[in-house]
Short mmCIF file of C-alpha atoms in Angstrom, two decimals:
data_model
loop_
_atom_site.label_atom_id
_atom_site.label_comp_id
_atom_site.label_asym_id
_atom_site.label_seq_id
_atom_site.Cartn_x
_atom_site.Cartn_y
_atom_site.Cartn_z
CA UNK A 1 0.13 -0.03 0.27
CA UNK A 2 1.56 3.40 -0.95
CA UNK A 3 1.94 6.15 1.41
CA UNK A 4 -0.25 9.32 0.70
CA UNK A 5 -0.38 12.49 2.61
CA UNK A 6 -3.50 13.43 4.49
CA UNK A 7 -3.55 16.65 6.06
CA UNK A 8 -1.18 19.21 7.64
CA UNK A 9 -1.49 21.94 10.41
CA UNK A 10 0.65 24.26 12.08
CA UNK A 11 0.83 26.97 14.97
CA UNK A 12 3.27 29.03 17.03
CA UNK A 13 3.47 31.41 20.13
CA UNK A 14 5.83 33.97 21.08
CA UNK A 15 6.04 32.50 24.39
CA UNK A 16 4.57 29.36 25.73
CA UNK A 17 5.36 26.24 28.15
CA UNK A 18 2.55 24.32 26.16
CA UNK A 19 0.97 24.94 23.00
CA UNK A 20 -2.45 23.22 21.68
CA UNK A 21 -3.71 23.15 18.19
CA UNK A 22 -6.05 21.25 16.27
CA UNK A 23 -5.26 18.41 13.56
CA UNK A 24 -7.55 16.29 11.49
CA UNK A 25 -6.62 12.59 10.59
CA UNK A 26 -8.45 10.51 7.96
CA UNK A 27 -8.07 7.43 6.13
CA UNK A 28 -6.46 4.11 6.90
CA UNK A 29 -3.08 2.77 8.21
CA UNK A 30 -2.52 6.32 9.54
CA UNK A 31 0.67 7.82 10.77
CA UNK A 32 1.09 11.27 12.35
CA UNK A 33 4.23 13.23 12.43
CA UNK A 34 4.51 16.44 14.76
CA UNK A 35 7.74 18.84 14.91
CA UNK A 36 8.31 21.28 17.71
CA UNK A 37 10.92 24.01 17.20
CA UNK A 38 12.08 26.26 20.01
CA UNK A 39 14.77 28.52 21.26
CA UNK A 40 15.57 27.04 24.63
CA UNK A 41 17.64 24.09 25.77
CA UNK A 42 14.67 22.24 27.21
CA UNK A 43 12.58 18.99 27.28
CA UNK A 44 9.53 18.47 24.96
CA UNK A 45 6.62 15.95 25.00
CA UNK A 46 3.53 15.61 22.74
CA UNK A 47 0.10 14.17 22.42
CA UNK A 48 -2.68 13.78 20.09
CA UNK A 49 -6.09 13.12 21.42
CA UNK A 50 -4.56 12.43 24.74
CA UNK A 51 -2.37 9.76 23.57
CA UNK A 52 1.44 10.31 24.04
CA UNK A 53 3.38 10.42 20.97
CA UNK A 54 6.80 8.84 20.58
CA UNK A 55 9.85 11.00 19.94
CA UNK A 56 11.94 10.27 17.13
CA UNK A 57 14.76 12.34 17.99
CA UNK A 58 15.94 15.88 18.53
CA UNK A 59 18.74 18.23 18.02
CA UNK A 60 19.84 21.66 19.06
CA UNK A 61 22.71 24.24 18.17
CA UNK A 62 25.94 23.44 20.02
CA UNK A 63 25.18 26.47 22.42
CA UNK A 64 21.73 25.36 23.13
CA UNK A 65 18.45 26.54 21.83
CA UNK A 66 17.15 26.48 18.26
CA UNK A 67 15.98 23.07 18.93
CA UNK A 68 14.08 20.92 17.04
CA UNK A 69 11.89 17.66 18.15
CA UNK A 70 10.16 15.22 15.85
CA UNK A 71 7.39 12.75 17.10
CA UNK A 72 5.20 10.13 15.49
CA UNK A 73 1.99 8.42 16.43
CA UNK A 74 0.95 5.35 14.79
CA UNK A 75 -2.86 4.62 14.13
CA UNK A 76 -3.88 8.29 15.58
CA UNK A 77 -7.78 8.77 16.07
CA UNK A 78 -9.54 10.11 13.13
CA UNK A 79 -11.39 13.29 13.25
CA UNK A 80 -10.43 16.59 14.33
CA UNK A 81 -8.30 16.17 17.70
CA UNK A 82 -5.86 18.23 19.81
CA UNK A 83 -2.39 18.11 19.42
CA UNK A 84 -0.51 19.47 22.80
CA UNK A 85 3.17 20.05 23.03
CA UNK A 86 4.65 20.58 26.43
CA UNK A 87 7.98 22.07 27.08
CA UNK A 88 10.03 22.26 30.03
CA UNK A 89 10.07 26.09 30.08
CA UNK A 90 8.25 29.09 28.56
CA UNK A 91 9.88 29.86 25.20
CA UNK A 92 9.16 30.73 21.62
CA UNK A 93 7.89 27.70 20.02
CA UNK A 94 6.51 26.80 16.57
CA UNK A 95 5.10 23.48 15.33
CA UNK A 96 3.94 21.59 12.51
CA UNK A 97 2.07 18.27 11.92
CA UNK A 98 1.42 15.97 9.01
CA UNK A 99 -0.55 12.75 8.92
CA UNK A 100 -0.24 9.89 6.12
CA UNK A 101 -2.39 7.07 5.03
CA UNK A 102 -0.55 3.89 3.77
CA UNK A 103 1.84 3.90 6.48
CA UNK A 104 3.26 0.66 8.18
CA UNK A 105 1.66 0.17 11.51
CA UNK A 106 4.81 -0.89 13.47
CA UNK A 107 8.36 -0.39 13.48
CA UNK A 108 8.48 3.27 12.51
CA UNK A 109 10.37 5.26 11.76
CA UNK A 110 12.29 3.32 9.14
CA UNK A 111 15.22 5.40 9.89
CA UNK A 112 16.18 9.05 11.25
CA UNK A 113 18.73 11.55 11.51
CA UNK A 114 18.81 14.46 14.08
CA UNK A 115 21.57 16.89 13.72
CA UNK A 116 22.52 20.58 13.72
CA UNK A 117 24.76 23.51 12.05
CA UNK A 118 26.01 26.56 13.98
CA UNK A 119 26.02 28.68 10.93
CA UNK A 120 24.86 27.71 7.45
CA UNK A 121 22.55 28.94 4.74
CA UNK A 122 22.09 25.25 3.26
CA UNK A 123 21.27 22.51 5.86
CA UNK A 124 21.06 19.12 4.35
CA UNK A 125 20.00 16.43 6.68
CA UNK A 126 20.49 12.61 5.40
CA UNK A 127 19.20 9.40 6.47
CA UNK A 128 19.75 6.09 5.37
CA UNK A 129 16.37 4.72 3.82
CA UNK A 130 16.14 0.84 4.58
CA UNK A 131 12.47 -0.24 3.22
CA UNK A 132 11.27 0.31 -0.02
CA UNK A 133 8.70 3.14 -1.04
CA UNK A 134 9.30 5.29 1.98
CA UNK A 135 8.79 8.76 2.24
CA UNK A 136 11.16 11.33 3.94
CA UNK A 137 9.65 13.78 6.60
CA UNK A 138 11.41 16.34 8.60
CA UNK A 139 11.21 19.23 10.69
CA UNK A 140 13.71 22.08 11.20
CA UNK A 141 14.27 25.27 13.55
CA UNK A 142 16.02 27.82 11.82
CA UNK A 143 17.46 30.97 13.33
CA UNK A 144 16.89 33.16 10.43
CA UNK A 145 13.36 32.90 9.05
CA UNK A 146 13.16 36.42 7.91
CA UNK A 147 13.75 35.33 4.39
CA UNK A 148 11.57 32.52 2.80
CA UNK A 149 12.75 29.21 3.68
CA UNK A 150 13.30 26.68 1.00
CA UNK A 151 13.26 22.86 0.96
CA UNK A 152 15.34 20.96 -1.62
CA UNK A 153 14.37 17.19 -2.12
CA UNK A 154 10.84 17.61 -1.33
CA UNK A 155 8.43 20.44 -0.56
CA UNK A 156 7.46 22.67 2.36
CA UNK A 157 4.43 21.64 4.11
CA UNK A 158 4.01 23.97 6.87
CA UNK A 159 6.09 27.03 7.94
CA UNK A 160 5.45 28.42 11.52
CA UNK A 161 7.11 31.87 12.21
CA UNK A 162 7.29 33.05 15.50
CA UNK A 163 5.60 36.25 16.51
CA UNK A 164 7.93 39.02 17.25
CA UNK A 165 10.91 36.89 16.22
CA UNK A 166 12.65 35.73 13.14
CA UNK A 167 12.93 32.11 14.01
CA UNK A 168 10.82 29.69 12.05
CA UNK A 169 10.00 26.02 12.28
CA UNK A 170 9.48 24.35 8.90
CA UNK A 171 7.99 20.91 8.31
CA UNK A 172 8.98 19.10 5.06
CA UNK A 173 8.45 15.96 3.19
CA UNK A 174 9.70 14.22 0.06
CA UNK A 175 6.40 14.69 -1.70
CA UNK A 176 6.71 11.02 -2.93
CA UNK A 177 8.60 7.90 -2.30
CA UNK A 178 12.53 7.78 -2.20
CA UNK A 179 14.91 4.99 -2.89
CA UNK A 180 16.82 2.86 -0.38
CA UNK A 181 20.28 4.02 1.03
CA UNK A 182 21.40 7.90 1.81
CA UNK A 183 18.43 10.38 1.05
CA UNK A 184 18.20 13.94 2.34
CA UNK A 185 16.09 16.78 2.59
CA UNK A 186 17.85 20.16 2.29
CA UNK A 187 16.55 23.42 3.97
CA UNK A 188 17.72 26.98 3.07
CA UNK A 189 17.59 30.16 5.19
CA UNK A 190 18.22 33.49 4.45
CA UNK A 191 21.87 33.87 6.16
CA UNK A 192 24.36 31.59 7.59
CA UNK A 193 22.86 31.14 11.08
CA UNK A 194 21.99 28.28 13.66
CA UNK A 195 19.58 25.56 12.35
CA UNK A 196 18.86 22.14 13.62
CA UNK A 197 16.67 19.59 12.20
CA UNK A 198 15.24 15.68 12.22
CA UNK A 199 14.56 13.84 9.01
CA UNK A 200 12.90 10.38 9.28
CA UNK A 201 11.83 7.87 6.61
CA UNK A 202 8.52 6.40 6.99
CA UNK A 203 7.61 3.01 5.60
CA UNK A 204 4.68 1.91 3.62
CA UNK A 205 2.12 -0.66 4.96
CA UNK A 206 2.94 -4.14 3.81
CA UNK A 207 0.42 -5.13 1.20
CA UNK A 208 -1.59 -8.38 2.17
CA UNK A 209 0.52 -11.04 0.58
CA UNK A 210 -0.82 -14.06 -0.92
CA UNK A 211 -1.63 -17.09 1.43
CA UNK A 212 0.38 -20.29 0.78
CA UNK A 213 -1.80 -23.35 1.26
CA UNK A 214 -1.51 -26.97 0.42
CA UNK A 215 -4.41 -27.82 -1.82
CA UNK A 216 -6.07 -31.41 -1.95
CA UNK A 217 -3.58 -32.66 -4.54
CA UNK A 218 -0.84 -31.99 -2.19
CA UNK A 219 0.51 -28.83 -4.38
CA UNK A 220 1.52 -25.80 -2.08
CA UNK A 221 0.35 -22.72 -4.10
CA UNK A 222 -0.03 -19.16 -3.34
CA UNK A 223 -2.09 -17.74 -6.11
CA UNK A 224 -4.73 -19.00 -8.27
CA UNK A 225 -5.58 -22.03 -6.06
CA UNK A 226 -7.79 -24.68 -7.57
CA UNK A 227 -10.05 -26.35 -5.19
CA UNK A 228 -11.41 -30.03 -5.50
CA UNK A 229 -14.32 -28.56 -7.19
CA UNK A 230 -12.34 -27.11 -9.89
CA UNK A 231 -13.18 -23.45 -8.67
CA UNK A 232 -9.97 -21.19 -8.60
CA UNK A 233 -10.31 -18.84 -5.60
CA UNK A 234 -8.39 -16.87 -3.19
CA UNK A 235 -9.74 -18.33 -0.05
CA UNK A 236 -9.81 -22.06 0.12
CA UNK A 237 -10.21 -24.80 2.81
CA UNK A 238 -7.07 -26.83 2.75
CA UNK A 239 -6.72 -30.43 3.41
CA UNK A 240 -6.02 -30.01 7.08
CA UNK A 241 -9.28 -28.02 7.42
CA UNK A 242 -7.68 -24.65 7.61
CA UNK A 243 -8.97 -21.75 5.57
CA UNK B 1 24.56 42.05 12.84
CA UNK B 2 22.92 45.54 13.31
CA UNK B 3 20.40 45.40 10.44
CA UNK B 4 17.57 46.85 12.45
CA UNK B 5 19.66 49.72 14.00
CA UNK B 6 20.89 53.20 12.27
CA UNK B 7 23.59 55.00 13.55
CA UNK B 8 22.84 58.72 14.01
CA UNK B 9 23.30 61.77 16.36
CA UNK B 10 26.91 61.68 16.72
CA UNK B 11 27.44 57.92 17.12
CA UNK B 12 24.15 57.08 19.11
CA UNK B 13 22.34 53.97 17.82
CA UNK B 14 18.63 54.90 17.15
CA UNK B 15 16.23 51.95 16.85
CA UNK B 16 13.88 52.33 13.62
CA UNK B 17 10.91 52.71 16.07
CA UNK B 18 12.94 55.86 17.54
CA UNK B 19 14.15 54.41 20.74
CA UNK B 20 17.61 54.98 21.76
CA UNK B 21 20.57 52.46 22.74
CA UNK B 22 23.57 54.01 24.11
CA UNK B 23 26.41 54.08 21.57
CA UNK B 24 28.15 51.11 23.49
CA UNK B 25 25.27 49.11 22.68
CA UNK B 26 24.09 48.39 26.14
CA UNK B 27 20.37 49.23 26.99
CA UNK B 28 18.96 49.20 30.57
CA UNK B 29 16.62 46.45 31.58
CA UNK B 30 14.34 45.85 34.74
CA UNK B 31 13.98 42.64 36.53
CA UNK B 32 10.47 41.20 37.06
CA UNK B 33 9.48 38.14 38.75
CA UNK B 34 7.63 34.97 37.27
CA UNK B 35 4.85 34.42 39.55
CA UNK B 36 3.27 31.47 38.17
CA UNK B 37 1.64 30.12 34.91
CA UNK B 38 -1.61 31.41 32.98
CA UNK B 39 -3.39 29.97 30.04
CA UNK B 40 -5.22 31.70 26.94
CA UNK B 41 -7.26 30.46 23.81
CA UNK B 42 -6.45 32.41 20.76
CA UNK B 43 -9.16 32.90 17.96
CA UNK B 44 -9.34 34.61 14.72
CA UNK B 45 -12.20 37.21 14.13
CA UNK B 46 -13.39 35.83 10.87
CA UNK B 47 -14.85 39.35 10.08
CA UNK B 48 -11.76 41.32 10.98
CA UNK B 49 -9.12 38.84 10.95
CA UNK B 50 -8.13 40.33 14.31
CA UNK B 51 -6.49 37.62 16.70
CA UNK B 52 -8.43 37.74 20.07
CA UNK B 53 -6.78 36.53 23.19
CA UNK B 54 -9.25 34.85 25.69
CA UNK B 55 -8.09 33.98 29.25
CA UNK B 56 -8.88 30.39 30.57
CA UNK B 57 -8.00 28.46 33.53
CA UNK B 58 -5.18 26.06 34.04
CA UNK B 59 -7.49 23.30 34.53
CA UNK B 60 -9.38 24.31 31.32
CA UNK B 61 -6.13 24.34 29.50
CA UNK B 62 -5.02 20.89 30.85
CA UNK B 63 -8.48 19.57 29.68
CA UNK B 64 -7.41 20.05 26.17
CA UNK B 65 -4.87 17.10 26.56
CA UNK B 66 -7.48 14.27 27.28
CA UNK B 67 -8.75 11.82 25.03
CA UNK B 68 -11.84 13.12 23.17
CA UNK B 69 -11.50 16.84 24.40
CA UNK B 70 -13.82 19.39 22.96
CA UNK B 71 -11.83 22.17 21.20
CA UNK B 72 -12.34 25.75 22.52
CA UNK B 73 -14.93 28.03 21.09
CA UNK B 74 -15.73 31.79 21.28
CA UNK B 75 -19.16 31.62 19.73
CA UNK B 76 -19.80 32.13 16.01
CA UNK B 77 -17.52 34.46 14.01
CA UNK B 78 -14.20 33.13 15.74
CA UNK B 79 -12.24 30.28 14.58
CA UNK B 80 -10.00 28.58 17.22
CA UNK B 81 -6.36 29.30 16.57
CA UNK B 82 -4.44 27.59 19.47
CA UNK B 83 -4.29 27.62 23.13
CA UNK B 84 -1.03 28.27 25.31
CA UNK B 85 0.20 28.10 28.79
CA UNK B 86 2.82 30.60 29.54
CA UNK B 87 4.65 32.47 32.23
CA UNK B 88 2.82 35.07 34.47
CA UNK B 89 4.84 37.95 35.34
CA UNK B 90 4.12 40.27 38.41
CA UNK B 91 3.43 43.19 35.91
CA UNK B 92 0.25 44.83 35.68
CA UNK B 93 -1.11 42.66 32.89
CA UNK B 94 1.12 39.58 33.68
CA UNK B 95 2.89 40.07 30.50
CA UNK B 96 6.83 40.58 30.14
CA UNK B 97 7.16 43.97 28.45
CA UNK B 98 9.77 45.67 26.52
CA UNK B 99 12.95 45.89 28.24
CA UNK B 100 12.22 43.70 31.01
CA UNK B 101 13.70 40.39 31.99
CA UNK B 102 12.90 37.77 34.49
CA UNK B 103 15.01 34.81 35.81
CA UNK B 104 13.76 31.27 35.35
CA UNK B 105 13.80 28.57 37.65
CA UNK B 106 16.56 26.94 35.78
CA UNK B 107 18.52 30.19 36.17
CA UNK B 108 18.60 31.55 32.76
CA UNK B 109 16.91 35.02 31.97
CA UNK B 110 14.39 35.70 29.67
CA UNK B 111 14.50 39.13 28.23
CA UNK B 112 12.12 41.36 26.08
CA UNK B 113 14.13 43.82 24.23
CA UNK B 114 12.30 46.90 22.42
CA UNK B 115 14.16 46.29 19.00
CA UNK B 116 12.24 46.52 15.76
CA UNK B 117 10.85 43.98 15.84
CA UNK B 118 10.38 43.67 19.37
CA UNK B 119 12.80 40.65 20.49
CA UNK B 120 12.24 37.93 23.02
CA UNK B 121 15.43 36.48 24.21
CA UNK B 122 14.83 33.18 26.04
CA UNK B 123 17.91 32.14 27.57
CA UNK B 124 20.51 34.78 28.49
CA UNK B 125 23.43 33.68 30.53
CA UNK B 126 23.80 35.14 33.96
CA UNK B 127 26.83 37.33 33.37
CA UNK B 128 25.18 38.98 30.21
CA UNK B 129 23.01 41.37 32.24
CA UNK B 130 25.27 43.53 34.41
CA UNK B 131 24.13 46.33 36.59
CA UNK B 132 20.72 46.04 34.86
CA UNK B 133 22.12 46.65 31.49
CA UNK B 134 22.48 43.95 28.55
CA UNK B 135 24.51 44.29 25.47
CA UNK B 136 21.63 44.71 22.97
CA UNK B 137 23.78 44.30 19.87
CA UNK B 138 24.57 40.44 20.71
CA UNK B 139 21.08 39.81 20.31
CA UNK B 140 20.29 41.75 16.91
#
């Protein structure tokens, strides 16, 4: 089953120790990704509809602050529900969220990288993708968001500026599947400044494979199974009674 | 580093909004205290596009994090944007104002500088505010 983007949302605050906004999830084999960017060296947790999200990783500049968190939740509740990001201190914070359908419902993320740079206009974050047909998704906190941020290797999904400050949190994805091996998202900011980010690969749901059964004539088949009555079907009762 | 400042009047640095910073780049800041937390819902007025801030209790805010929580409403004509929990300061309205700072429980200092645009600095090291003054140019 192929991954498809479902919905995005974002919000920000000039100063908050907790930030709440709405996000709507629909479809099947869902996964929700949330990025939270802040300007303090602090902790962060996130919930969706009261369910704790799992942190994929976080990164901040070497001197602290300009920090990015990335979280995921498999099978988030459908409908419009609250995302709550809770920080260890009151700080400038901006967030983005994206939900997908067709995602594998265990073993996520496929891979991830969390890193930073203390002064660059072009910030590439690579991760080694393992599974076929993954999407990349990533969040970044950039110090200089006064110029329009850019995303290479994908598209910008949400861009949340912080009121009264130049910093921005940007959420991006690959806008499609990527190959296995090293893949990256590259963000650009206006001037060489601090930036941090987390990029993860999200694996697709595994399609229901053919069921292998031993038929009445003793032949093990996985497709086009012909029953004793000569009817070809995908759902047969085998000689041992199992369907 | 000083994109938002202009140099006039014999070397004094003037902010674009007309306020003055001494020529050595230091501004006077006043300490206020963090007295607790408070919470707000933010709504957009769909007619005027104005952002409206509505106070709520901390219990009301925390209830947003439970399963199946209802989303805040301010009646028709308003769309919920977000809700926040933030520091409350011992100022008249509880806000941190321009050129005020407070020491956080972790020992860092949060400072609001009256630059253009106003600049909120979350984490200032203890030795960066000396005798009530801060080197503003470090944060431009």
